[in-house]
Coordinates of C-alpha atoms in Angstrom, one line a residue:
M32 CA 41.0 18.2 20.5
H33 CA 39.2 15.0 21.3
V34 CA 40.7 11.6 22.0
C35 CA 39.2 8.3 22.8
T36 CA 39.0 6.6 26.2
Y37 CA 40.3 3.1 25.8
V38 CA 41.1 0.1 28.0
N39 CA 44.5 -1.3 27.7
R40 CA 44.2 -5.0 27.1
V41 CA 47.0 -7.5 26.8
R42 CA 46.5 -10.1 24.2
K43 CA 49.1 -12.6 23.4
G44 CA 51.6 -10.6 25.4
R45 CA 51.1 -7.4 23.3
N46 CA 49.7 -4.1 24.7
V47 CA 46.9 -2.7 22.5
D48 CA 48.0 0.9 22.4
S49 CA 48.5 2.4 19.0
D50 CA 48.0 5.7 17.2
R51 CA 44.9 4.2 15.6
D52 CA 43.4 3.9 19.0
R53 CA 44.2 7.5 19.8
R54 CA 42.5 8.7 16.6
G55 CA 39.2 7.3 17.9
L56 CA 39.0 3.6 17.5
C57 CA 39.4 1.0 20.2
F58 CA 38.7 -2.7 20.4
R59 CA 37.6 -5.0 23.1
F60 CA 37.1 -8.8 23.2
S61 CA 34.0 -10.1 24.9
R62 CA 32.7 -13.7 24.4
R63 CA 35.0 -14.0 21.4
V64 CA 33.2 -11.4 19.4
L65 CA 35.0 -8.3 18.3
F66 CA 33.0 -5.0 18.7
R67 CA 34.0 -1.8 17.1
F68 CA 33.6 1.4 19.1
R69 CA 33.1 4.9 18.0
C70 CA 34.1 8.0 20.0
V71 CA 31.6 10.7 20.8
E72 CA 32.1 14.0 22.5
S73 CA 31.2 14.4 26.1
P74 CA 31.5 17.5 28.3
Q75 CA 34.8 17.9 30.1
P76 CA 34.4 17.8 33.9
P77 CA 36.5 20.2 35.9
G78 CA 39.8 18.8 36.9
V79 CA 39.8 15.9 34.4
A80 CA 42.1 15.7 31.5
L81 CA 40.9 15.7 27.9
A82 CA 41.9 12.1 27.6
E83 CA 39.4 11.2 30.2
T84 CA 36.4 12.9 28.7
Q85 CA 35.6 10.7 25.7
N86 CA 33.6 7.6 25.6
C87 CA 33.7 4.5 23.4
Y88 CA 30.3 3.2 22.2
P89 CA 29.6 0.1 20.1
D90 CA 29.1 0.9 16.4
G91 CA 26.7 -2.0 16.0
L92 CA 25.8 -5.5 17.2
R93 CA 26.5 -8.5 15.2
G94 CA 23.1 -9.9 15.8
E95 CA 21.4 -6.8 14.5
R96 CA 23.6 -6.8 11.4
E97 CA 22.8 -10.5 10.7
G98 CA 19.1 -9.8 11.1
R99 CA 19.2 -7.0 8.7
S100 CA 21.1 -9.0 6.2
K101 CA 18.4 -11.6 6.3
G102 CA 15.6 -9.0 6.1
T103 CA 14.2 -9.8 9.5
G104 CA 15.8 -7.0 11.6
M105 CA 14.4 -3.9 13.0
G106 CA 12.3 -2.0 10.5
A107 CA 11.6 -5.0 8.3
T108 CA 8.1 -5.2 7.0
S109 CA 6.1 -7.6 4.9
G110 CA 3.3 -7.1 2.5
D111 CA 0.6 -7.8 5.1
D112 CA 2.1 -5.1 7.4
V113 CA 1.5 -2.2 5.0
Y114 CA -1.6 -0.1 5.2
S115 CA -3.8 -0.1 2.1
I116 CA -6.3 2.6 1.3
P117 CA -9.9 1.2 1.2
T118 CA -11.8 1.7 -2.1
L119 CA -14.7 3.4 -0.3
A120 CA -12.2 6.0 1.1
R121 CA -11.0 6.7 -2.4
L122 CA -14.5 7.2 -3.7
L123 CA -15.4 9.5 -0.8
H124 CA -12.2 11.4 -1.2
A125 CA -12.9 12.0 -4.9
L126 CA -16.1 13.9 -4.1
P127 CA -15.7 17.6 -4.9
H128 CA -14.6 19.8 -2.0
L129 CA -16.0 23.3 -2.7
N130 CA -16.0 26.5 -0.8
V131 CA -18.8 29.1 -0.6
T132 CA -17.8 30.4 -4.0
F133 CA -18.0 26.9 -5.5
H134 CA -14.3 26.6 -6.2
R135 CA -12.4 23.4 -5.5
V136 CA -10.2 23.4 -2.4
N137 CA -7.6 20.9 -1.0
S138 CA -9.3 17.7 0.0
S139 CA -6.7 16.5 2.4
F140 CA -7.9 15.9 5.9
D141 CA -7.0 19.0 7.9
P142 CA -9.1 19.6 11.1
N143 CA -7.2 22.9 11.7
S144 CA -8.2 24.5 8.4
P145 CA -11.4 26.6 8.3
I146 CA -11.5 26.2 4.5
Y147 CA -11.7 22.4 4.9
Y148 CA -14.6 22.8 7.4
E149 CA -16.2 25.1 4.9
S150 CA -16.0 22.4 2.2
L151 CA -17.6 19.8 4.5
G152 CA -20.3 22.3 5.4
I153 CA -21.2 22.7 1.7
L154 CA -21.6 18.9 1.4
A155 CA -23.7 18.8 4.5
S156 CA -26.0 21.5 3.1
V157 CA -27.2 19.3 0.3
P158 CA -29.5 17.1 2.5
A159 CA -30.6 20.2 4.3
A160 CA -31.6 21.9 1.1
W161 CA -33.5 18.8 0.0
L162 CA -35.3 18.8 3.4
I163 CA -36.4 22.4 2.9
L164 CA -37.8 21.5 -0.6
T165 CA -39.6 18.5 0.7
L166 CA -41.2 20.3 3.6
L167 CA -42.4 23.1 1.1
V168 CA -43.9 20.5 -1.2
L169 CA -45.7 18.7 1.6
L170 CA -47.0 22.0 2.9
I171 CA -48.5 22.9 -0.4
Y172 CA -50.0 19.4 -0.8
L173 CA -51.6 19.4 2.7
L174 CA -53.0 22.9 2.1
T175 CA -54.7 21.7 -1.1
R176 CA -56.0 18.4 0.4
C177 CA -57.0 19.4 3.9
C178 CA -60.5 20.5 2.9
D179 CA -61.1 17.7 0.3
R180 CA -63.9 15.5 1.5
K181 CA -64.8 14.0 -1.8
P182 CA -65.9 10.4 -1.3
R183 CA -63.7 7.8 -2.8
P184 CA -64.5 4.3 -3.8
S185 CA -63.2 1.6 -1.5
R186 CA -60.8 0.4 -4.2
S187 CA -58.8 3.6 -4.2
I188 CA -58.5 3.6 -0.4
S189 CA -57.5 0.0 -0.4
A190 CA -54.7 0.7 -2.9
M191 CA -53.4 3.4 -0.7
K192 CA -53.5 1.2 2.3
V193 CA -51.5 -1.5 0.4
T194 CA -49.0 1.2 -0.6
L195 CA -48.6 2.3 3.0
A196 CA -48.0 -1.2 4.2
V197 CA -45.4 -1.9 1.5
V198 CA -43.5 1.4 1.9
S199 CA -43.6 0.9 5.7
V200 CA -41.9 -2.4 5.4
L201 CA -39.3 -0.9 3.1
C202 CA -38.8 2.0 5.6
C203 CA -38.2 -0.6 8.4
A204 CA -35.6 -2.3 6.3
A205 CA -33.8 1.1 5.7
V206 CA -33.8 1.8 9.4
G207 CA -32.5 -1.7 10.1
L208 CA -29.7 -0.9 7.7
G209 CA -28.8 2.1 9.8
L210 CA -28.8 -0.1 13.0
Y211 CA -26.4 -2.5 11.3
G212 CA -24.1 0.4 10.2
N213 CA -24.2 1.9 13.7
D214 CA -23.1 -1.4 15.2
D215 CA -20.2 -1.6 12.6
L216 CA -19.1 2.0 13.4
H217 CA -19.3 1.2 17.1
N218 CA -17.1 -1.9 16.8
G219 CA -14.6 -0.2 14.5
F220 CA -14.3 2.9 16.8
T221 CA -14.1 0.8 19.9
Q222 CA -11.3 -1.3 18.4
L223 CA -9.4 1.9 17.4
L224 CA -9.6 3.1 21.0
Q225 CA -8.4 -0.3 22.3
E226 CA -5.4 -0.2 20.0
G227 CA -4.7 3.4 21.0
K228 CA -4.6 2.2 24.6
Q229 CA -2.1 -0.5 23.7
V230 CA 0.1 2.1 22.0
D231 CA -0.2 4.4 25.0
Q232 CA 0.7 1.6 27.3
Q233 CA 3.7 0.7 25.2
V234 CA 4.9 4.4 25.2
H235 CA 4.5 4.5 29.0
R236 CA 6.4 1.2 29.3
I237 CA 9.3 2.7 27.4
K238 CA 9.2 5.8 29.6
N239 CA 9.3 3.7 32.7
Q240 CA 12.2 1.6 31.4
T241 CA 14.3 4.7 30.8
E242 CA 13.4 6.1 34.2
N243 CA 14.5 2.8 35.8
I244 CA 17.8 2.9 33.9
E245 CA 18.4 6.4 34.9
R246 CA 17.5 5.7 38.5
Q247 CA 19.7 2.5 38.5
L248 CA 22.7 4.4 37.2
R249 CA 22.4 7.9 38.6
Q250 CA 21.3 7.0 42.1
Q251 CA 22.5 3.5 43.0
A252 CA 25.6 3.1 40.9
N253 CA 26.8 6.7 41.4
L254 CA 26.3 6.4 45.1
Q255 CA 28.7 3.5 45.3
L256 CA 31.2 5.2 43.0
T257 CA 31.2 8.2 45.3
Q258 CA 31.9 5.9 48.2
L259 CA 34.9 4.4 46.4
R260 CA 36.2 7.9 45.6
D261 CA 36.0 8.8 49.3
I262 CA 38.1 5.8 50.1
F263 CA 40.6 6.7 47.4
D264 CA 41.0 10.2 48.8
E265 CA 42.9 8.8 51.8
P266 CA 46.7 9.3 51.6
I267 CA 48.8 6.3 50.7
S268 CA 52.5 5.8 50.0
N269 CA 52.1 4.6 46.3
S270 CA 50.8 7.8 44.7
T271 CA 51.4 6.5 41.1
A272 CA 49.1 3.5 41.6
L273 CA 46.6 5.7 43.4
K274 CA 46.5 8.1 40.4
Q275 CA 45.9 5.2 38.0
C276 CA 43.1 4.0 40.2
L277 CA 41.5 7.4 40.3
Q278 CA 41.7 7.5 36.5
W279 CA 39.8 4.2 36.2
L280 CA 37.3 5.4 38.7
T281 CA 36.7 8.7 36.8
W282 CA 36.3 6.8 33.6
A283 CA 33.7 4.5 35.2
A284 CA 31.8 7.4 36.6
N285 CA 31.8 9.3 33.3
N286 CA 30.6 6.3 31.3
N287 CA 27.9 5.6 34.0
T288 CA 26.7 9.2 33.7
A289 CA 26.7 9.0 29.9
A290 CA 24.6 5.8 29.9
A291 CA 22.0 7.5 32.2
A292 CA 22.0 10.6 30.0
A293 CA 21.3 8.4 26.9
A294 CA 18.3 6.9 28.6
A295 CA 17.0 10.3 29.5
D296 CA 17.5 11.5 25.9
I297 CA 15.3 8.5 24.8
R298 CA 12.5 9.5 27.1
Q299 CA 12.6 13.2 26.4
P300 CA 10.8 13.1 22.9
L301 CA 8.3 10.5 24.2
N302 CA 7.1 13.0 26.8
H303 CA 5.4 14.9 23.9
I304 CA 3.5 11.8 22.8
V305 CA 0.3 11.6 24.8
F306 CA -2.7 9.6 23.6
S307 CA -4.6 9.2 26.9
E308 CA -6.5 12.5 26.6
S309 CA -7.7 11.8 23.0
I310 CA -8.7 8.3 24.0
D311 CA -10.7 9.6 27.0
R312 CA -12.5 12.1 24.7
G313 CA -13.2 9.4 22.2
E314 CA -14.7 7.0 24.8
W315 CA -16.9 9.8 26.1
F316 CA -18.1 10.7 22.6
E317 CA -18.9 7.1 21.8
Q318 CA -20.7 6.5 25.0
I319 CA -23.1 9.3 24.0
R320 CA -23.3 8.7 20.2
W321 CA -24.0 5.0 20.1
P322 CA -27.1 4.9 22.5
S323 CA -28.4 8.2 21.0
T324 CA -28.3 6.8 17.5
M325 CA -29.9 3.6 18.6
A326 CA -32.7 5.5 20.4
V327 CA -33.5 7.7 17.3
L328 CA -33.5 4.7 14.9
S329 CA -35.7 2.7 17.3
V330 CA -38.2 5.6 17.4
L331 CA -38.3 5.5 13.6
L332 CA -39.0 1.8 13.7
I333 CA -41.8 2.3 16.3
L334 CA -43.4 4.9 14.0
C335 CA -43.4 2.4 11.1
V336 CA -44.9 -0.3 13.2
V337 CA -47.6 2.1 14.4
L338 CA -48.5 2.9 10.8
L339 CA -48.7 -0.8 10.0
V340 CA -51.0 -1.4 12.9
G341 CA -53.1 1.5 11.9
V342 CA -53.4 0.3 8.3
A343 CA -54.3 -3.2 9.4
R344 CA -56.9 -2.1 11.9
H345 CA -58.3 0.7 9.8
S346 CA -57.5 3.1 12.6
R347 CA -58.0 6.7 11.8
C348 CA -56.3 7.8 15.0
A349 CA -53.1 5.9 14.3
L350 CA -52.9 7.4 10.8
I351 CA -53.4 10.9 12.0
A352 CA -50.7 10.4 14.7
F353 CA -48.3 9.2 12.0
S354 CA -49.0 12.2 9.9
V355 CA -47.8 14.5 12.7
C356 CA -44.9 12.4 13.9
G357 CA -43.9 11.4 10.4
L358 CA -43.0 15.0 9.6
L359 CA -40.7 15.1 12.6
A360 CA -39.2 11.8 11.5
V361 CA -38.5 13.2 8.0
I362 CA -36.7 16.2 9.6
A363 CA -34.7 14.0 11.9
S364 CA -33.7 11.7 9.0
Y365 CA -32.4 14.5 6.8
V366 CA -30.6 16.2 9.7
M367 CA -28.8 12.9 10.4
A368 CA -28.0 12.6 6.7
S369 CA -26.4 16.0 6.8
I370 CA -24.2 15.0 9.7
Y371 CA -23.4 11.7 8.3
I372 CA -22.3 12.9 4.8
A373 CA -19.9 15.4 6.4
S374 CA -18.5 12.8 8.8
T375 CA -18.2 10.1 6.1
V376 CA -16.3 12.4 3.7
A377 CA -14.0 13.6 6.5
L378 CA -13.3 10.0 7.6
G379 CA -12.6 9.1 4.0
D380 CA -10.1 11.9 3.7
L381 CA -8.5 10.8 6.9
C382 CA -8.2 7.2 5.7
M383 CA -6.3 8.3 2.6
A384 CA -3.2 9.1 4.8
P385 CA -3.8 8.4 8.5
D386 CA 0.0 8.4 9.1
K387 CA 0.3 11.9 7.9
F388 CA -2.4 13.1 10.3
I389 CA -0.6 11.4 13.2
E390 CA 2.7 13.0 12.2
D391 CA 1.1 16.4 12.0
Q392 CA 0.2 16.1 15.7
A393 CA 3.9 16.2 16.6
K394 CA 5.2 19.3 18.3
N395 CA 8.7 19.1 17.0
E396 CA 10.7 17.5 14.2
L397 CA 12.2 14.8 16.4
T398 CA 8.8 13.7 17.6
K399 CA 7.6 13.7 14.0
E400 CA 10.5 11.5 12.9
I401 CA 9.7 9.1 15.7
L402 CA 6.0 8.9 14.7
R403 CA 7.0 8.5 11.1
Y404 CA 9.2 5.6 12.0
Y405 CA 6.5 3.7 13.9
T406 CA 3.7 4.3 11.4
S407 CA 5.8 3.2 8.4
C408 CA 8.2 0.7 10.1
E409 CA 10.2 0.5 6.8
R410 CA 13.3 -1.5 6.6
A411 CA 15.3 1.3 5.1
R412 CA 14.3 3.8 7.9
A413 CA 16.6 3.8 10.9
N414 CA 15.3 3.7 14.4
P415 CA 15.6 7.2 15.9
F416 CA 16.6 5.6 19.2
T417 CA 19.4 3.4 17.8
Q418 CA 22.1 6.0 18.3
R419 CA 21.2 6.6 22.0
L420 CA 20.9 2.9 22.7
R421 CA 24.3 2.3 21.3
E422 CA 25.7 5.1 23.4
A423 CA 24.1 3.7 26.5
K424 CA 25.2 0.1 25.7
G425 CA 28.8 1.2 25.1
A426 CA 28.9 3.3 28.2
I427 CA 27.7 0.4 30.3
E428 CA 30.4 -1.9 28.8
N429 CA 33.1 0.7 29.4
T430 CA 31.9 1.2 33.0
R431 CA 32.1 -2.6 33.5
S432 CA 35.6 -2.7 31.9
S433 CA 36.9 0.2 34.0
L434 CA 35.6 -1.4 37.3
T435 CA 37.1 -4.7 36.3
A436 CA 40.5 -3.0 35.7
L437 CA 40.2 -1.0 38.9
R438 CA 39.3 -3.9 41.1
K439 CA 42.7 -5.6 41.6
P440 CA 44.9 -2.5 42.2
A441 CA 42.3 -1.1 44.5
L442 CA 42.2 -4.2 46.6
D443 CA 46.0 -4.2 46.8
L444 CA 46.1 -0.5 47.8
F445 CA 43.4 -0.7 50.4
P446 CA 43.4 -4.3 51.8
R447 CA 41.7 -3.2 55.0
K448 CA 38.7 -1.3 53.5
A449 CA 36.7 -4.4 52.5
L450 CA 36.4 -3.2 48.9
E451 CA 35.4 -6.6 47.5
P452 CA 31.7 -6.4 48.5
K453 CA 31.6 -2.9 47.2
F454 CA 33.0 -3.9 43.8
S455 CA 30.6 -6.9 43.6
S456 CA 27.6 -4.7 44.4
L457 CA 28.7 -2.0 42.0
L458 CA 29.2 -4.5 39.2
N459 CA 25.7 -6.0 39.9
Q460 CA 24.2 -2.5 39.6
V461 CA 26.0 -2.1 36.2
N462 CA 24.8 -5.5 35.0
E463 CA 21.2 -4.7 36.0
G464 CA 21.5 -1.5 34.0
D465 CA 22.8 -3.5 31.0
L466 CA 19.8 -5.8 31.2
L467 CA 17.4 -2.9 31.4
I468 CA 19.0 -1.4 28.3
T469 CA 18.7 -4.7 26.4
A470 CA 15.0 -4.8 27.3
L471 CA 14.6 -1.2 26.2
T472 CA 16.1 -2.1 22.9
A473 CA 13.4 -4.6 22.3
S474 CA 10.6 -2.2 23.5
V475 CA 11.5 0.6 21.1
D476 CA 11.4 -1.8 18.1
C477 CA 8.8 -0.6 15.6
R478 CA 7.1 -3.9 14.9
A479 CA 4.9 -4.0 18.1
L480 CA 3.7 -0.4 17.8
H481 CA 3.3 -0.7 14.1
T482 CA 1.0 -3.7 14.5
H483 CA -1.2 -1.8 16.9
Y484 CA -1.3 1.1 14.4
L485 CA -2.3 -1.1 11.5
R486 CA -5.1 -2.8 13.5
G487 CA -6.5 0.6 14.7
A488 CA -6.3 2.1 11.2
R489 CA -7.9 -0.9 9.6
A490 CA -10.7 -1.0 12.2
L491 CA -11.5 2.6 11.7
C492 CA -11.1 2.9 7.9
N493 CA -12.5 -0.5 6.9
T494 CA -15.2 -1.4 9.5
G495 CA -15.9 2.0 10.9
L496 CA -16.0 3.8 7.5
L497 CA -18.3 1.1 6.0
G498 CA -20.7 1.4 9.0
L499 CA -20.8 5.2 8.7
F500 CA -21.5 4.9 5.0
L501 CA -24.4 2.5 5.7
M502 CA -25.8 4.9 8.3
L503 CA -25.7 7.7 5.6
A504 CA -27.5 5.5 3.1
S505 CA -30.0 4.5 5.7
A506 CA -30.7 8.2 6.7
I507 CA -31.3 9.2 3.0
L508 CA -33.5 6.2 2.2
A509 CA -35.5 6.6 5.4
G510 CA -36.0 10.3 4.6
L511 CA -37.3 9.6 1.1
L512 CA -39.6 6.7 2.3
L513 CA -40.9 8.6 5.2
T514 CA -41.8 11.5 2.8
V515 CA -43.8 9.1 0.7
L516 CA -45.5 7.7 3.8
V517 CA -46.5 11.1 5.1
W518 CA -47.9 12.0 1.7
V519 CA -49.9 8.8 1.2
D520 CA -51.0 8.7 4.8
S521 CA -52.3 12.3 4.7
H522 CA -54.3 11.4 1.7
T523 CA -55.7 8.2 3.3
W524 CA -56.9 9.1 6.8
I525 CA -59.3 11.7 5.4
Y526 CA -61.5 9.0 4.0
I527 CA -61.5 6.8 7.0
R528 CA -64.3 7.3 9.6
K529 CA -64.5 5.9 13.1
K530 CA -68.2 4.9 12.7
K531 CA -70.4 4.3 9.6
D532 CA -72.8 7.2 8.8
Y533 CA -76.5 6.3 9.1
H534 CA -79.2 7.6 6.7
Q535 CA -81.4 10.1 8.5
V536 CA -85.1 9.5 8.2
N537 CA -87.5 12.4 7.7
E538 CA -90.2 12.5 10.4
T539 CA -92.7 13.7 7.7
D540 CA -92.5 10.4 5.8
P541 CA -95.8 9.8 4.0
Y542 CA -95.9 6.2 5.1
L543 CA -95.8 7.0 8.8
P544 CA -98.6 8.7 10.7
P545 CA -98.2 12.2 11.9
P546 CA -96.9 12.8 15.4
A547 CA -100.4 13.9 16.7
A548 CA -102.0 10.7 15.4
S549 CA -99.3 8.5 17.0
Q550 CA -99.9 10.1 20.4
A551 CA -103.7 9.6 20.1
I552 CA -103.2 5.9 19.2
A553 CA -100.9 5.4 22.1
A554 CA -103.4 7.1 24.5
R555 CA -106.4 5.1 23.3
T556 CA -104.5 1.8 23.5
L557 CA -103.6 2.6 27.2
Q558 CA -107.3 3.3 28.0
R559 CA -108.5 0.1 26.5
S560 CA -106.0 -1.9 28.3
Q561 CA -107.3 -0.5 31.6
G562 CA -111.0 -1.4 30.9
D563 CA -110.6 -5.0 29.8
G564 CA -111.0 -6.5 33.3
C565 CA -107.4 -6.2 34.3
D566 CA -106.9 -5.6 37.9
M567 CA -105.0 -2.3 37.8
R568 CA -105.4 -1.4 41.4
P569 CA -102.4 0.3 42.7
T570 CA -101.0 -1.7 45.5
D571 CA -98.7 1.0 46.5
H572 CA -97.2 4.3 45.4
H573 CA -94.3 2.6 43.6
Q574 CA -96.7 0.7 41.3
Q575 CA -98.5 3.9 40.4
Q576 CA -95.3 5.6 39.3
Q577 CA -94.4 2.6 37.1
Q578 CA -97.8 2.7 35.4
Q579 CA -97.4 6.4 34.8
Q580 CA -93.9 5.9 33.3
R581 CA -95.2 3.1 31.1
G582 CA -98.0 5.2 29.8
A583 CA -95.7 8.1 29.1
H584 CA -93.4 5.8 27.2
M585 CA -96.2 4.5 25.1
S586 CA -97.2 8.1 24.3
H587 CA -93.8 8.9 22.7
L588 CA -93.9 6.0 20.3
R589 CA -94.1 7.6 17.0
G590 CA -94.6 5.3 14.1
H591 CA -93.8 2.1 16.1
T592 CA -97.5 0.9 16.6
L593 CA -98.1 -2.8 16.2
G594 CA -100.7 -3.4 13.5
R595 CA -102.8 -1.3 11.1
L596 CA -103.8 2.3 11.2
P597 CA -107.1 3.3 12.8
S598 CA -108.7 4.0 9.5
H599 CA -108.2 0.4 8.2
H600 CA -111.0 -2.0 8.2
H601 CA -111.1 -4.6 11.0
E602 CA -111.0 -8.2 9.9
P603 CA -111.0 -11.2 12.0
L604 CA -107.5 -12.7 12.5
S605 CA -106.8 -16.3 12.4
G606 CA -104.6 -18.0 14.8
P607 CA -104.7 -20.1 18.0
N608 CA -106.0 -17.2 20.1
N609 CA -108.5 -15.8 17.5
G610 CA -106.8 -12.5 17.2
K611 CA -105.9 -12.2 20.8
Y612 CA -102.3 -12.0 22.2
A613 CA -100.8 -14.2 24.8
T614 CA -101.4 -13.6 28.5
L615 CA -99.3 -10.8 29.9
S616 CA -100.1 -11.3 33.6
K617 CA -102.5 -13.0 35.9
Q618 CA -105.0 -10.1 35.9
C619 CA -104.6 -9.1 32.3
K620 CA -105.5 -12.3 30.5
T621 CA -105.4 -11.1 26.8
L622 CA -105.2 -8.0 24.6
E623 CA -107.2 -7.8 21.5
S624 CA -105.7 -6.8 18.3
S625 CA -108.0 -3.9 17.9
D626 CA -106.4 -2.3 20.9
F627 CA -103.3 -1.4 18.8
Y628 CA -105.2 0.3 16.1

């Protein structure tokens, strides 16, 4: 048997006390607005009658009903507040998801399913297989060309150099595309983390508000109610009035406890919603991923620039260095392509239904219902906290009404206890609790959290997904272009020499004298120069060494004599000195031409 707690009000001289009230409906007038209250069950405390264990709660507020009738109430959404699946996500989601037996599997994003990871691994193995085939072809080509030293005309080498330059520029453009995509992915993921922080702060704000309500009602208000009960325990002559005052006080205490319990019930499912750990892991991952990707792409750009410089300066060393480093760059490009294709497809699957993934993280059905409410924010979906908020609001109003009804008879029964300040303080505590509940009602509205959810989802699935796809395209293009560069470069540097080759002259050339004749000519020339009146007296030991070195140098001149061979006929030479050379020193005036033959 359950009956309703009600407050007797006199309106126009008539007491509101009817059978309809006892069946569960009671009315109160506040600010000329009629509120309808609903009875809910509450536990029966010991020593309290059944009539004192039920609470009246408001069935709805007029403002909320008016807002809903106009389409602007809680849960109302417009066309711009609805998440739309990007076209790129649809295309990526349509890619076949196969297992190791090449059978199709469910393509829904499920990070807890090993079969789903298996399908992503199959997609990631495609660039890896292409890398193995590329390395095998390059190995065969290098084995066939490493010993080929067949001279090529300059035109063919020039064509290859032009090809290297053009493909290097295209490779730089492909790597630049990857840098642009990396920046987009970084911006989208960073914005997702920021929106996640906003959601986490909003959840913590709701938790703090419920804790404040519970503290306000359980500790402060209950303390003063307990003090009033201690005063009422004193014996007085009018026992009937005292019993009525105790009933009012009990009703106020029960409703105060019910309001605090409703606030605790709101906080309880929110304790299972924690985003801080995931956000911290995401920030740590992004702090490593973004600079690492920038470093790898920058190294690829540097390699392309080195190749361009080597081609421009005809540097054989630069081309050989690129042949070695280019193979490593090809491997790195296809490894990144394998990682990016699995990540891009997984992100595309996630963006098909991000709300479902968030709901699946819930630990119980109530938390799942709460997450579904905030991710959809549909007008037809009820706020899961509305019932508890109504209960808390009604309990606060009943507490205030009970204290107001208790105030006058208590002051009459205990005029010397100075109860007026206690009632004023207690009513202030109840009013503060009412304000906190009103603020909590605005905080649990879905529109604020739904806005953060939409911004985060759009940042990840629009900007982030596009950036990741550009990185995938960049890795594939860079791998193909680097393969071409390694192939052409390995064919080019073989025909580039550091210095030009000189034609070796045979010492037995018929037009040159034999080595013995050259030595005899050099010795005779030295003897004649000493007997032509030149003062060759050695002034010191140092001059003798110089003369010996000069004579030895002349003896080693093979084929570099000045003039005719000794067998040639001597003819007078014309000239200003009659066949004699210019003065070499003060003692050696001239040298005749016959001295060199």
